[in-house]
PDB file of C-alpha atoms in Angstrom:
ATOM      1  CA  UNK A 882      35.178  21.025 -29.038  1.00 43.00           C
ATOM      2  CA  UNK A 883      35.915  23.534 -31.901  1.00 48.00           C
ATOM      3  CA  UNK A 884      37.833  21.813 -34.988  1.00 52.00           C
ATOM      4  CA  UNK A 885      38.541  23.429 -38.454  1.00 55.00           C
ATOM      5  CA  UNK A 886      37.759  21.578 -41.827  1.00 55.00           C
ATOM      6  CA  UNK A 887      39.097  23.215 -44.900  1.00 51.00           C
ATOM      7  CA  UNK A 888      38.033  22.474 -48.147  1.00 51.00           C
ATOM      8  CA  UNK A 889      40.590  20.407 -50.434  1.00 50.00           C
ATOM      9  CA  UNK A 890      42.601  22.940 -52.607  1.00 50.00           C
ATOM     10  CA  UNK A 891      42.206  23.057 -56.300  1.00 52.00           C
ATOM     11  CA  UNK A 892      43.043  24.982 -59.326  1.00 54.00           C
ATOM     12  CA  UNK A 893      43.652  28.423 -58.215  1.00 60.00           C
ATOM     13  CA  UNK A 894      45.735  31.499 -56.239  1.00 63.00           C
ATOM     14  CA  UNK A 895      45.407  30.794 -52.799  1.00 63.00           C
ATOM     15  CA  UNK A 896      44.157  34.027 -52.490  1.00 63.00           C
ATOM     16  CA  UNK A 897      41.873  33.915 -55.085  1.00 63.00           C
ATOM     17  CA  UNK A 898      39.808  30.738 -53.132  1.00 60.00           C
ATOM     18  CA  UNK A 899      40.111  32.794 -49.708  1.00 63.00           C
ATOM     19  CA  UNK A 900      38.193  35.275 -51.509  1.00 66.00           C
ATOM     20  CA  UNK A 901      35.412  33.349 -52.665  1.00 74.00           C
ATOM     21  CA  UNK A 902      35.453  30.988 -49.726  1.00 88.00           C
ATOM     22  CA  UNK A 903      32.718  31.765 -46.780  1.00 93.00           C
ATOM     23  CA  UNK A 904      33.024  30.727 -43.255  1.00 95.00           C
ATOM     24  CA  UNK A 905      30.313  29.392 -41.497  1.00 97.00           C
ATOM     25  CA  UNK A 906      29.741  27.949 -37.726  1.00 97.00           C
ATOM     26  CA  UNK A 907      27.857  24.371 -37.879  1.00 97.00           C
ATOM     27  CA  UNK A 908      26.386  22.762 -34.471  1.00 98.00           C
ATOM     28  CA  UNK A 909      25.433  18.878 -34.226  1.00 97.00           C
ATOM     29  CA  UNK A 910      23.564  17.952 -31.662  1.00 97.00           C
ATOM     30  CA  UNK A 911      22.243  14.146 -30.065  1.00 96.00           C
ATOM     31  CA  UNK A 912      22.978  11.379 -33.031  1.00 92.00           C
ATOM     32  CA  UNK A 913      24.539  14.075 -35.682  1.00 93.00           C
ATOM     33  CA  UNK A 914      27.168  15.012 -32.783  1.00 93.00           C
ATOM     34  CA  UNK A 915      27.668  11.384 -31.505  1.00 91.00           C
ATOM     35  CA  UNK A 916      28.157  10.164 -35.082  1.00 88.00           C
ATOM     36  CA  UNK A 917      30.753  13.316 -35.851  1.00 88.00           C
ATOM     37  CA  UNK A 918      32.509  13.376 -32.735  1.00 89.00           C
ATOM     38  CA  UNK A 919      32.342  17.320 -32.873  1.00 92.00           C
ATOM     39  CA  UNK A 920      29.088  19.487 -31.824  1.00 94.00           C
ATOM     40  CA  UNK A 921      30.251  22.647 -33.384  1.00 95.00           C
ATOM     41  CA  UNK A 922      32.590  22.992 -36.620  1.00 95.00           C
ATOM     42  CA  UNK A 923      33.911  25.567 -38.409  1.00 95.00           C
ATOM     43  CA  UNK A 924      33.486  25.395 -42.322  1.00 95.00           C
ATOM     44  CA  UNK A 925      34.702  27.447 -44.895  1.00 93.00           C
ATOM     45  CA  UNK A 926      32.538  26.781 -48.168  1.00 93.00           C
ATOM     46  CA  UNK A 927      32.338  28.242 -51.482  1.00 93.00           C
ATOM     47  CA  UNK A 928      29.914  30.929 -52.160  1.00 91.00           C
ATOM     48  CA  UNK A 929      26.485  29.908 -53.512  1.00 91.00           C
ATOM     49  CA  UNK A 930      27.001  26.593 -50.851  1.00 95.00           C
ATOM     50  CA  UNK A 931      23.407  25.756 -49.440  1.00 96.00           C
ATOM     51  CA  UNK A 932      22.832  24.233 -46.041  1.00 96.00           C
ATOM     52  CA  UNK A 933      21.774  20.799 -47.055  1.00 94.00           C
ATOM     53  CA  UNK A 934      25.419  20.328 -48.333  1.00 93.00           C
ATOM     54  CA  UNK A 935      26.906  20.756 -44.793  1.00 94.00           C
ATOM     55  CA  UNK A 936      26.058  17.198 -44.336  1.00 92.00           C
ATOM     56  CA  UNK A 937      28.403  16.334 -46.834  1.00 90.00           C
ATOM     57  CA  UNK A 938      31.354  17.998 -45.830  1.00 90.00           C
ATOM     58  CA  UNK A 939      30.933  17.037 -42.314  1.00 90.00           C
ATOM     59  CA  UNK A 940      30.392  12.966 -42.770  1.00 86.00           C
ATOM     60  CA  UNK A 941      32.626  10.710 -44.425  1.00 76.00           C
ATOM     61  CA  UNK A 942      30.816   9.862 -47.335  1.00 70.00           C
ATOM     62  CA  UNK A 943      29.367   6.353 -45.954  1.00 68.00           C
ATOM     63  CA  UNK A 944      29.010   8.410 -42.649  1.00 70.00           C
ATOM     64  CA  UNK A 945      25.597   8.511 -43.036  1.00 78.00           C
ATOM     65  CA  UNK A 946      22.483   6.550 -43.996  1.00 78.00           C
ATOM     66  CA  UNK A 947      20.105   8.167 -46.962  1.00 74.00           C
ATOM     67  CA  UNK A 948      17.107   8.104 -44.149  1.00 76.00           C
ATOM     68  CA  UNK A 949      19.335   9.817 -41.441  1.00 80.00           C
ATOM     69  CA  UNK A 950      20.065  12.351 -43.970  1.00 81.00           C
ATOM     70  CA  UNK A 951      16.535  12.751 -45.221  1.00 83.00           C
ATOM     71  CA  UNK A 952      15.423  13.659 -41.669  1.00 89.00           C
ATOM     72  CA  UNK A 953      17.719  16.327 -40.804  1.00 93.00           C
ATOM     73  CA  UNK A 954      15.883  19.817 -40.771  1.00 96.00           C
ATOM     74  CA  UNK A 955      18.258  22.892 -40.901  1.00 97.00           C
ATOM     75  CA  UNK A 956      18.036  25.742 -38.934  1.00 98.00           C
ATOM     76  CA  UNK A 957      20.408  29.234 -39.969  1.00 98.00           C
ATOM     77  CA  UNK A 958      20.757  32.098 -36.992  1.00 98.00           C
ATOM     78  CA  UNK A 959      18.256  30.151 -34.704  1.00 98.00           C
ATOM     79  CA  UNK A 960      15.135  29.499 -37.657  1.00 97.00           C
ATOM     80  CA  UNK A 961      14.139  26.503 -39.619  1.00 98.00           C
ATOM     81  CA  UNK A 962      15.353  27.310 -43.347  1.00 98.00           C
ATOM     82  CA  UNK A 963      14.481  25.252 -46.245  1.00 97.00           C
ATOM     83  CA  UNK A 964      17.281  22.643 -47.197  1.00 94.00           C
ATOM     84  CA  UNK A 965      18.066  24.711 -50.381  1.00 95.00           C
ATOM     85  CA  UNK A 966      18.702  28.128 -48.247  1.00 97.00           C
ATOM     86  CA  UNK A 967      22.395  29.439 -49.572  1.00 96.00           C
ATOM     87  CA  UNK A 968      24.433  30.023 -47.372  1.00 97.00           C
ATOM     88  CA  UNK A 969      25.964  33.822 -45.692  1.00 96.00           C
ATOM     89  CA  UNK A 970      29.129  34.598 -44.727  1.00 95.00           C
ATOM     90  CA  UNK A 971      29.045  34.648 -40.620  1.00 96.00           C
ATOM     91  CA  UNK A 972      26.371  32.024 -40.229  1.00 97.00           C
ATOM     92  CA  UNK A 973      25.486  30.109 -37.396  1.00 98.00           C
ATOM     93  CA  UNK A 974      23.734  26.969 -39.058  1.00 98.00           C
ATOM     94  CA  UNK A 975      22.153  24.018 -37.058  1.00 98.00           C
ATOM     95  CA  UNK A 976      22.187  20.391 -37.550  1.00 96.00           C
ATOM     96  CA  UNK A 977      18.658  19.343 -36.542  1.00 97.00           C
ATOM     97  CA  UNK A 978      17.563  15.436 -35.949  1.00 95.00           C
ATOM     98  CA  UNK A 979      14.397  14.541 -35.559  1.00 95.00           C
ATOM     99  CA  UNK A 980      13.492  16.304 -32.150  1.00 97.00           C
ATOM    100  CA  UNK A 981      11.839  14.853 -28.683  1.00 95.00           C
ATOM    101  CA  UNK A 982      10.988  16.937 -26.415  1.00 95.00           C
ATOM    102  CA  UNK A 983       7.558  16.831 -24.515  1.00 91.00           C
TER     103      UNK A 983
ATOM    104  CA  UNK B 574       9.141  35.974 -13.961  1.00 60.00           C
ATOM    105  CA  UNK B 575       9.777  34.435 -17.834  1.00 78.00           C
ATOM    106  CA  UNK B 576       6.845  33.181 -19.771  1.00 93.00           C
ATOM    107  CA  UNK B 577       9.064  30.042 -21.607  1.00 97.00           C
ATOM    108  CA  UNK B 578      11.796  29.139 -19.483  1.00 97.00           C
ATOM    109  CA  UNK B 579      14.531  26.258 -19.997  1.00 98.00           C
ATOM    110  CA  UNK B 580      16.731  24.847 -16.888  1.00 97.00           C
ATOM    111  CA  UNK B 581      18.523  22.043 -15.755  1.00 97.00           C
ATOM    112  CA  UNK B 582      16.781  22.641 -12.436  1.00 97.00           C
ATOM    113  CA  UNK B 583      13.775  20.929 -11.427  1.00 97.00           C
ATOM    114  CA  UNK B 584      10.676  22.385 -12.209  1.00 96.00           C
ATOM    115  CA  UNK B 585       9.399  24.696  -9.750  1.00 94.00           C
ATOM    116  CA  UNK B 586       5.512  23.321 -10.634  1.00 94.00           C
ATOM    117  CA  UNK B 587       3.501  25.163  -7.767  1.00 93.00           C
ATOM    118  CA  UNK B 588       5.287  28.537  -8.277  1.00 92.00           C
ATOM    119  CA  UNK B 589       4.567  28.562 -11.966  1.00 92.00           C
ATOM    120  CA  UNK B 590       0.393  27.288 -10.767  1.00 91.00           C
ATOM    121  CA  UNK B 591       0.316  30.247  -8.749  1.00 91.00           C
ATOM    122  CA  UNK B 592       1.890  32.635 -11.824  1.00 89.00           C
ATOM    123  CA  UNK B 593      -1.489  31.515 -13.212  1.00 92.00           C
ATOM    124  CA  UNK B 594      -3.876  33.057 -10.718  1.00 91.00           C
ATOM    125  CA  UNK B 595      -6.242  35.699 -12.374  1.00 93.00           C
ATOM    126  CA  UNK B 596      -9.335  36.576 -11.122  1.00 95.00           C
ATOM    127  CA  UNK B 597     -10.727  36.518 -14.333  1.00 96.00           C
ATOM    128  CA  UNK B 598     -10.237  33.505 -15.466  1.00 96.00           C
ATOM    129  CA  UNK B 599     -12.194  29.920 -14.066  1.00 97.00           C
ATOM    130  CA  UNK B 600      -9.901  27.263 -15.559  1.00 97.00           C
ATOM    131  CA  UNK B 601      -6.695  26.753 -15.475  1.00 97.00           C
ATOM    132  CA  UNK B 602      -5.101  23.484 -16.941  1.00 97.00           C
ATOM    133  CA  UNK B 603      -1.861  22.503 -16.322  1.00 97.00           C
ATOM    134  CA  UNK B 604       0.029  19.345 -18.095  1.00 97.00           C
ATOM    135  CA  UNK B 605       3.175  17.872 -16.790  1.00 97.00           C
ATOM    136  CA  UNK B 606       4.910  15.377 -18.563  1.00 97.00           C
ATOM    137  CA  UNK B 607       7.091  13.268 -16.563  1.00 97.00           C
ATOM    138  CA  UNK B 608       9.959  10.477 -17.364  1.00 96.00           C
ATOM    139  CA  UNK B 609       8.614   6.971 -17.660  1.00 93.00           C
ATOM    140  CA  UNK B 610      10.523   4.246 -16.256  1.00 94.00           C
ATOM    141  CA  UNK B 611      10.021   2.288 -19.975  1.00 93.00           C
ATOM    142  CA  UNK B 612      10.472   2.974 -23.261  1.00 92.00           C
ATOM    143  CA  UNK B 613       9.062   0.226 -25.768  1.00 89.00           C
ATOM    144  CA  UNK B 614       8.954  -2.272 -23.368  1.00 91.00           C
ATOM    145  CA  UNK B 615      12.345  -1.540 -22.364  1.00 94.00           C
ATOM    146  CA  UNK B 616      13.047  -0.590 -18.730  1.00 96.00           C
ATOM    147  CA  UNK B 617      14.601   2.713 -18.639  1.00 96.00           C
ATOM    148  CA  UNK B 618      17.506   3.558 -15.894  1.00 94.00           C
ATOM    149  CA  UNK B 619      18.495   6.835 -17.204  1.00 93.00           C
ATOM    150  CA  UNK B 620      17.453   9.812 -19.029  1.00 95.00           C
ATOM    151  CA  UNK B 621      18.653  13.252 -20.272  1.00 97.00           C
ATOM    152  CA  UNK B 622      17.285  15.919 -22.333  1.00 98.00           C
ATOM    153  CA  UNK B 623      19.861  18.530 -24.450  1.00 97.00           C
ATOM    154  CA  UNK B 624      18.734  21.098 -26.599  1.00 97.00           C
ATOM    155  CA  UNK B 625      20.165  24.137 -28.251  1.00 98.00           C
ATOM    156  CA  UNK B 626      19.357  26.186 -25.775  1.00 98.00           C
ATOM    157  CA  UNK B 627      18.729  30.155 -27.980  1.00 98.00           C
ATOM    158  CA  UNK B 628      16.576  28.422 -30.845  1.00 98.00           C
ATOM    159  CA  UNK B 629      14.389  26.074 -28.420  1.00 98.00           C
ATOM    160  CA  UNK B 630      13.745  29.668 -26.061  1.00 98.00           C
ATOM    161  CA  UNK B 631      12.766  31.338 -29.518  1.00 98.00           C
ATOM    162  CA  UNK B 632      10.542  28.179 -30.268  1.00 98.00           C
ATOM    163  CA  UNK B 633       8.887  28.007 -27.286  1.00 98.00           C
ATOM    164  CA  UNK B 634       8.310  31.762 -26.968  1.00 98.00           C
ATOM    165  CA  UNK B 635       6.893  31.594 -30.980  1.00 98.00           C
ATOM    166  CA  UNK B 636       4.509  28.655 -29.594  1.00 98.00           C
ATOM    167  CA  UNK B 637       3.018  30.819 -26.678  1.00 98.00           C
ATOM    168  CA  UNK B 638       2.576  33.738 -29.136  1.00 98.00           C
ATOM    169  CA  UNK B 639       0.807  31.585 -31.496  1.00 98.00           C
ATOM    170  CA  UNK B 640      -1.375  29.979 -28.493  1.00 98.00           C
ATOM    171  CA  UNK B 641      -2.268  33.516 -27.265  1.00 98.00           C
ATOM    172  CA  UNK B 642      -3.338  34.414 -30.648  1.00 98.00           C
ATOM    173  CA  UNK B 643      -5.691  31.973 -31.448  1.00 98.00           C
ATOM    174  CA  UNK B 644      -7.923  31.135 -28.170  1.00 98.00           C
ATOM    175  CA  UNK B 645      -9.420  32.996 -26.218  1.00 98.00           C
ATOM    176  CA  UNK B 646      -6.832  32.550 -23.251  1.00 98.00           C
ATOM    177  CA  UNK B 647      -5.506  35.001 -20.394  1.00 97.00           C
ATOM    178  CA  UNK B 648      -2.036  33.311 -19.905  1.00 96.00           C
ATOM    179  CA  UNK B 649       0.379  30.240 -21.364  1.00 97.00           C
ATOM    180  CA  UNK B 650       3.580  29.385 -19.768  1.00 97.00           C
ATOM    181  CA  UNK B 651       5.686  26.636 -20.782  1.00 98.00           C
ATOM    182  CA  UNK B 652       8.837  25.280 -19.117  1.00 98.00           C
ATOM    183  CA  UNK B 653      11.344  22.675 -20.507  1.00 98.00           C
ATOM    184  CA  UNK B 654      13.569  20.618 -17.870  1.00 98.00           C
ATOM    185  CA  UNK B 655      16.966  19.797 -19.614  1.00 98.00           C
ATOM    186  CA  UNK B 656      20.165  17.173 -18.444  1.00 98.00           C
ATOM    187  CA  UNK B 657      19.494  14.211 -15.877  1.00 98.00           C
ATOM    188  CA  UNK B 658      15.917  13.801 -14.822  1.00 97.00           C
ATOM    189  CA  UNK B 659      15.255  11.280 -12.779  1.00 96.00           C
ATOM    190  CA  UNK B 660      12.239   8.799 -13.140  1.00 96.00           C
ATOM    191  CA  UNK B 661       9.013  10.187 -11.831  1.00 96.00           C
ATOM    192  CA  UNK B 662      10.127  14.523 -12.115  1.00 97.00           C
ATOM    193  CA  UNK B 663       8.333  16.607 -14.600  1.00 97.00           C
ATOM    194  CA  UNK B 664      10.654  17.478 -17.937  1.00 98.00           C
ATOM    195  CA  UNK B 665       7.948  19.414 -19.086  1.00 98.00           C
ATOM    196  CA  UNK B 666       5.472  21.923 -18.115  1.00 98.00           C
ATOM    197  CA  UNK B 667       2.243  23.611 -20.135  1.00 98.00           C
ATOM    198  CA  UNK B 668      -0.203  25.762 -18.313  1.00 97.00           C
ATOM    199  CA  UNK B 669      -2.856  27.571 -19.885  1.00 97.00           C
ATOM    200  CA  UNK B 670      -5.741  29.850 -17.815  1.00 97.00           C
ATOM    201  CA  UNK B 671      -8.855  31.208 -19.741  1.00 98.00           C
ATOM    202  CA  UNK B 672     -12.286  32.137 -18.408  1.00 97.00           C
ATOM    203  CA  UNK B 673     -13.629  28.635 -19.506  1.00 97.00           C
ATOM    204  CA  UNK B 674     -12.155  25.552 -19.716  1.00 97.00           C
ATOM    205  CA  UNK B 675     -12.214  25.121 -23.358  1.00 98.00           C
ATOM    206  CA  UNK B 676      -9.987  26.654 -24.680  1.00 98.00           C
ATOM    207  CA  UNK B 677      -7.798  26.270 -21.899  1.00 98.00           C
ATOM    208  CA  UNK B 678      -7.498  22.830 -22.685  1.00 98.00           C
ATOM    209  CA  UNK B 679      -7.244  23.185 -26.410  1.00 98.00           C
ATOM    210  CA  UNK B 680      -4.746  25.340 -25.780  1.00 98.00           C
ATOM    211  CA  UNK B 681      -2.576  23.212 -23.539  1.00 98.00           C
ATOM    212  CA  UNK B 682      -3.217  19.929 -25.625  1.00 97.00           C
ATOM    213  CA  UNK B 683      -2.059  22.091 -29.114  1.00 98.00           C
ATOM    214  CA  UNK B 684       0.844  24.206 -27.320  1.00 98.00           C
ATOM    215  CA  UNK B 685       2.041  20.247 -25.952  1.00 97.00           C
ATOM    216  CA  UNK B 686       2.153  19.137 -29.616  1.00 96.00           C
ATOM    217  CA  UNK B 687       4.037  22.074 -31.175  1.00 97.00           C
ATOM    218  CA  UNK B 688       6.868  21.484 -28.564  1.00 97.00           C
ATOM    219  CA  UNK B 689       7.165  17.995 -29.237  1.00 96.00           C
ATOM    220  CA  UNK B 690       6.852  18.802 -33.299  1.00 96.00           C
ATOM    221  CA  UNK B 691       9.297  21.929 -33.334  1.00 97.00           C
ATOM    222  CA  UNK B 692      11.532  22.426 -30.069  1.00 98.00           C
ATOM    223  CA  UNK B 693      14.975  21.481 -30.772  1.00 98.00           C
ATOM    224  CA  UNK B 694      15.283  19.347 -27.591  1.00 98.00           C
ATOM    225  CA  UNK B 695      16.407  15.205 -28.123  1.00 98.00           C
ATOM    226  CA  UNK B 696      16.009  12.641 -25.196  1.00 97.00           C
ATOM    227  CA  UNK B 697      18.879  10.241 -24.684  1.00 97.00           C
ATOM    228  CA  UNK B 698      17.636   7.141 -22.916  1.00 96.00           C
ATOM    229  CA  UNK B 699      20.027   4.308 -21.377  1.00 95.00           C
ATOM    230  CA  UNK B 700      18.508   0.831 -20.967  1.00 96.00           C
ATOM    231  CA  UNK B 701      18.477  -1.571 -18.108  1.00 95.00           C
ATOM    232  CA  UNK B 702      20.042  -4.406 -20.510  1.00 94.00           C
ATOM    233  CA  UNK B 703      22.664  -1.883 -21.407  1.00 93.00           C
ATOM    234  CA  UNK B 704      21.954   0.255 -24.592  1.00 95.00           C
ATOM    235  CA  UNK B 705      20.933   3.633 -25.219  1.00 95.00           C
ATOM    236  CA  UNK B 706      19.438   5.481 -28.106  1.00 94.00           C
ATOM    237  CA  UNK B 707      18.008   9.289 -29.310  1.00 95.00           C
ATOM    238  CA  UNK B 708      14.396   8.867 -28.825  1.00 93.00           C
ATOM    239  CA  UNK B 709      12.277   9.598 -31.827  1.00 85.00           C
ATOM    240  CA  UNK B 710       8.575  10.394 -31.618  1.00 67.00           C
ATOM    241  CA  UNK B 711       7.748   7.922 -34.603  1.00 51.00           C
ATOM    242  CA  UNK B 712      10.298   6.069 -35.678  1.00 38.00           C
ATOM    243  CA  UNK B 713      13.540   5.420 -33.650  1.00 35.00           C
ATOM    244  CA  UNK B 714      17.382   5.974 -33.943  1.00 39.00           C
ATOM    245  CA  UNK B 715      18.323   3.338 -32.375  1.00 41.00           C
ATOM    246  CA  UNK B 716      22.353   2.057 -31.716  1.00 38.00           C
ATOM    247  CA  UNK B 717      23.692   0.189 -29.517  1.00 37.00           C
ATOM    248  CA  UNK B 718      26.923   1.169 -27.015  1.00 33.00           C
ATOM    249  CA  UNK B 719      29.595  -1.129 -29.537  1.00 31.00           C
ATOM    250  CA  UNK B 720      28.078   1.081 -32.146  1.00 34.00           C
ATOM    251  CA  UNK B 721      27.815   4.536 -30.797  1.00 35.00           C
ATOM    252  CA  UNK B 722      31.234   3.762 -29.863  1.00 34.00           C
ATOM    253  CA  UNK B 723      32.353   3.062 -33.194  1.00 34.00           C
ATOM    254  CA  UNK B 724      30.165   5.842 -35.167  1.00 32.00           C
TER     255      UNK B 724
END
């Protein structure tokens, strides 16, 4: 399921925020997707966003809990980042809940 | 034949023991993990692996890399079994062959906890008495269907 989010539009030329703006490809997996209804999203952020704001624009604000959102980990182009990596243009960033495999 | 391999097949568990064959080497230790039938006293009727499939073949290759690197061992392979598995069948593989058994089993035991620490691969369970949750190693998301429904 592929679904486009735009961010709200604010003070500005239209052109002016397409210029600026970034697009990057999000994928949820297990309770991220079930909770989102979506398992890959296409964002288009501000430059200078980092991946631990994805969250954000993904859930509703009460969508979720502090702890769920404390135990994501982030992955960008298939590699754990840290939560304050900024983001590129083109990037494929993961959702990551707490994994169990074995 | 691959070194890390993911598949919704079963595991092909003898062909991968006999990958491992090298004269040179007098242990070999192999660890399967198979799907329980309970899960926190729960009895499980269903469960399914998904991962994201690129990153968890980079993982696991990273792991082997690592494990080659640091004992003394001829050969690692590891294989993850993703969708349906049915109670009893292996969703996970490890075999390790070194000259001695050492570090073959050090090897195995440490490669086993990497996956489970850094593979991006979740188990869904469903439950006899009708819920289902994303199985965590520590703590647990748990929801029930009304929930997972509504979320």
């Amino acid at each position: 399921m592929l679904e486009w989010f735009y961010l709200p539009r604010s003070e500005g030329r239209l052109e002016d925020q397409r210029r600026l703006a970034m697009r990057v490809k999000v994928l949820l997996f297990a309770f991220l997707r079930d909770r989102s209804g979506f398992e890959e999203v296409m964002l288009e952020v501000p430059r200078g966003t980092r991946v631990a704001e994805l969250p954000g624009k993904i859930f509703p604000q009460d969508g979720l809990r502090p702890d769920d959102w404390g135990r994501i980990r982030y992955a960008v182009n298939l590699e754990y980042v840290a939560s304050s990596r900024g983001l590129r243009d083109g990037d494929e960033v993961a959702l990551i809940p707490p994994v169990a495999g074995g | 034949m691959r070194m890390v391999e993911i598949t919704e097949a079963p595991i092909p568990v003898t062909r991968w023991r006999a990958e491992m064959e090298d004269p040179a080497c007098g242990a070999v230790v192999t660890f399967e993990g198979l799907v329980r039938d309970h899960h926190q006293g729960k009895k499980v009727l269903r469960l399914s692996y998904e991962c994201y499939k690129p990153m968890a073949l980079k993982v696991l290759a990273d792991i082997r890399e690592k494990a080659l690197g640091r004992w003394k061992i001829a050969q690692l392979l590891i294989a993850h079994r993703t969708g349906e598995i049915p109670i009893g069948e292996a969703a996970v593989l490890v075999a390790a062959a070194s000259a001695h058994r050492k570090e073959a089993f050090e090897a195995a035991a440490w490669a086993m906890d990497e996956i489970k620490r850094e593979a991006p691969i979740w188990k869904h369970e469903t439950y006899a008495d009708g819920t289902s949750l994303w199985v965590e190693d520590h703590c647990v998301e748990g929801h029930s269907h009304e929930q997972a429904i509504r979320a």
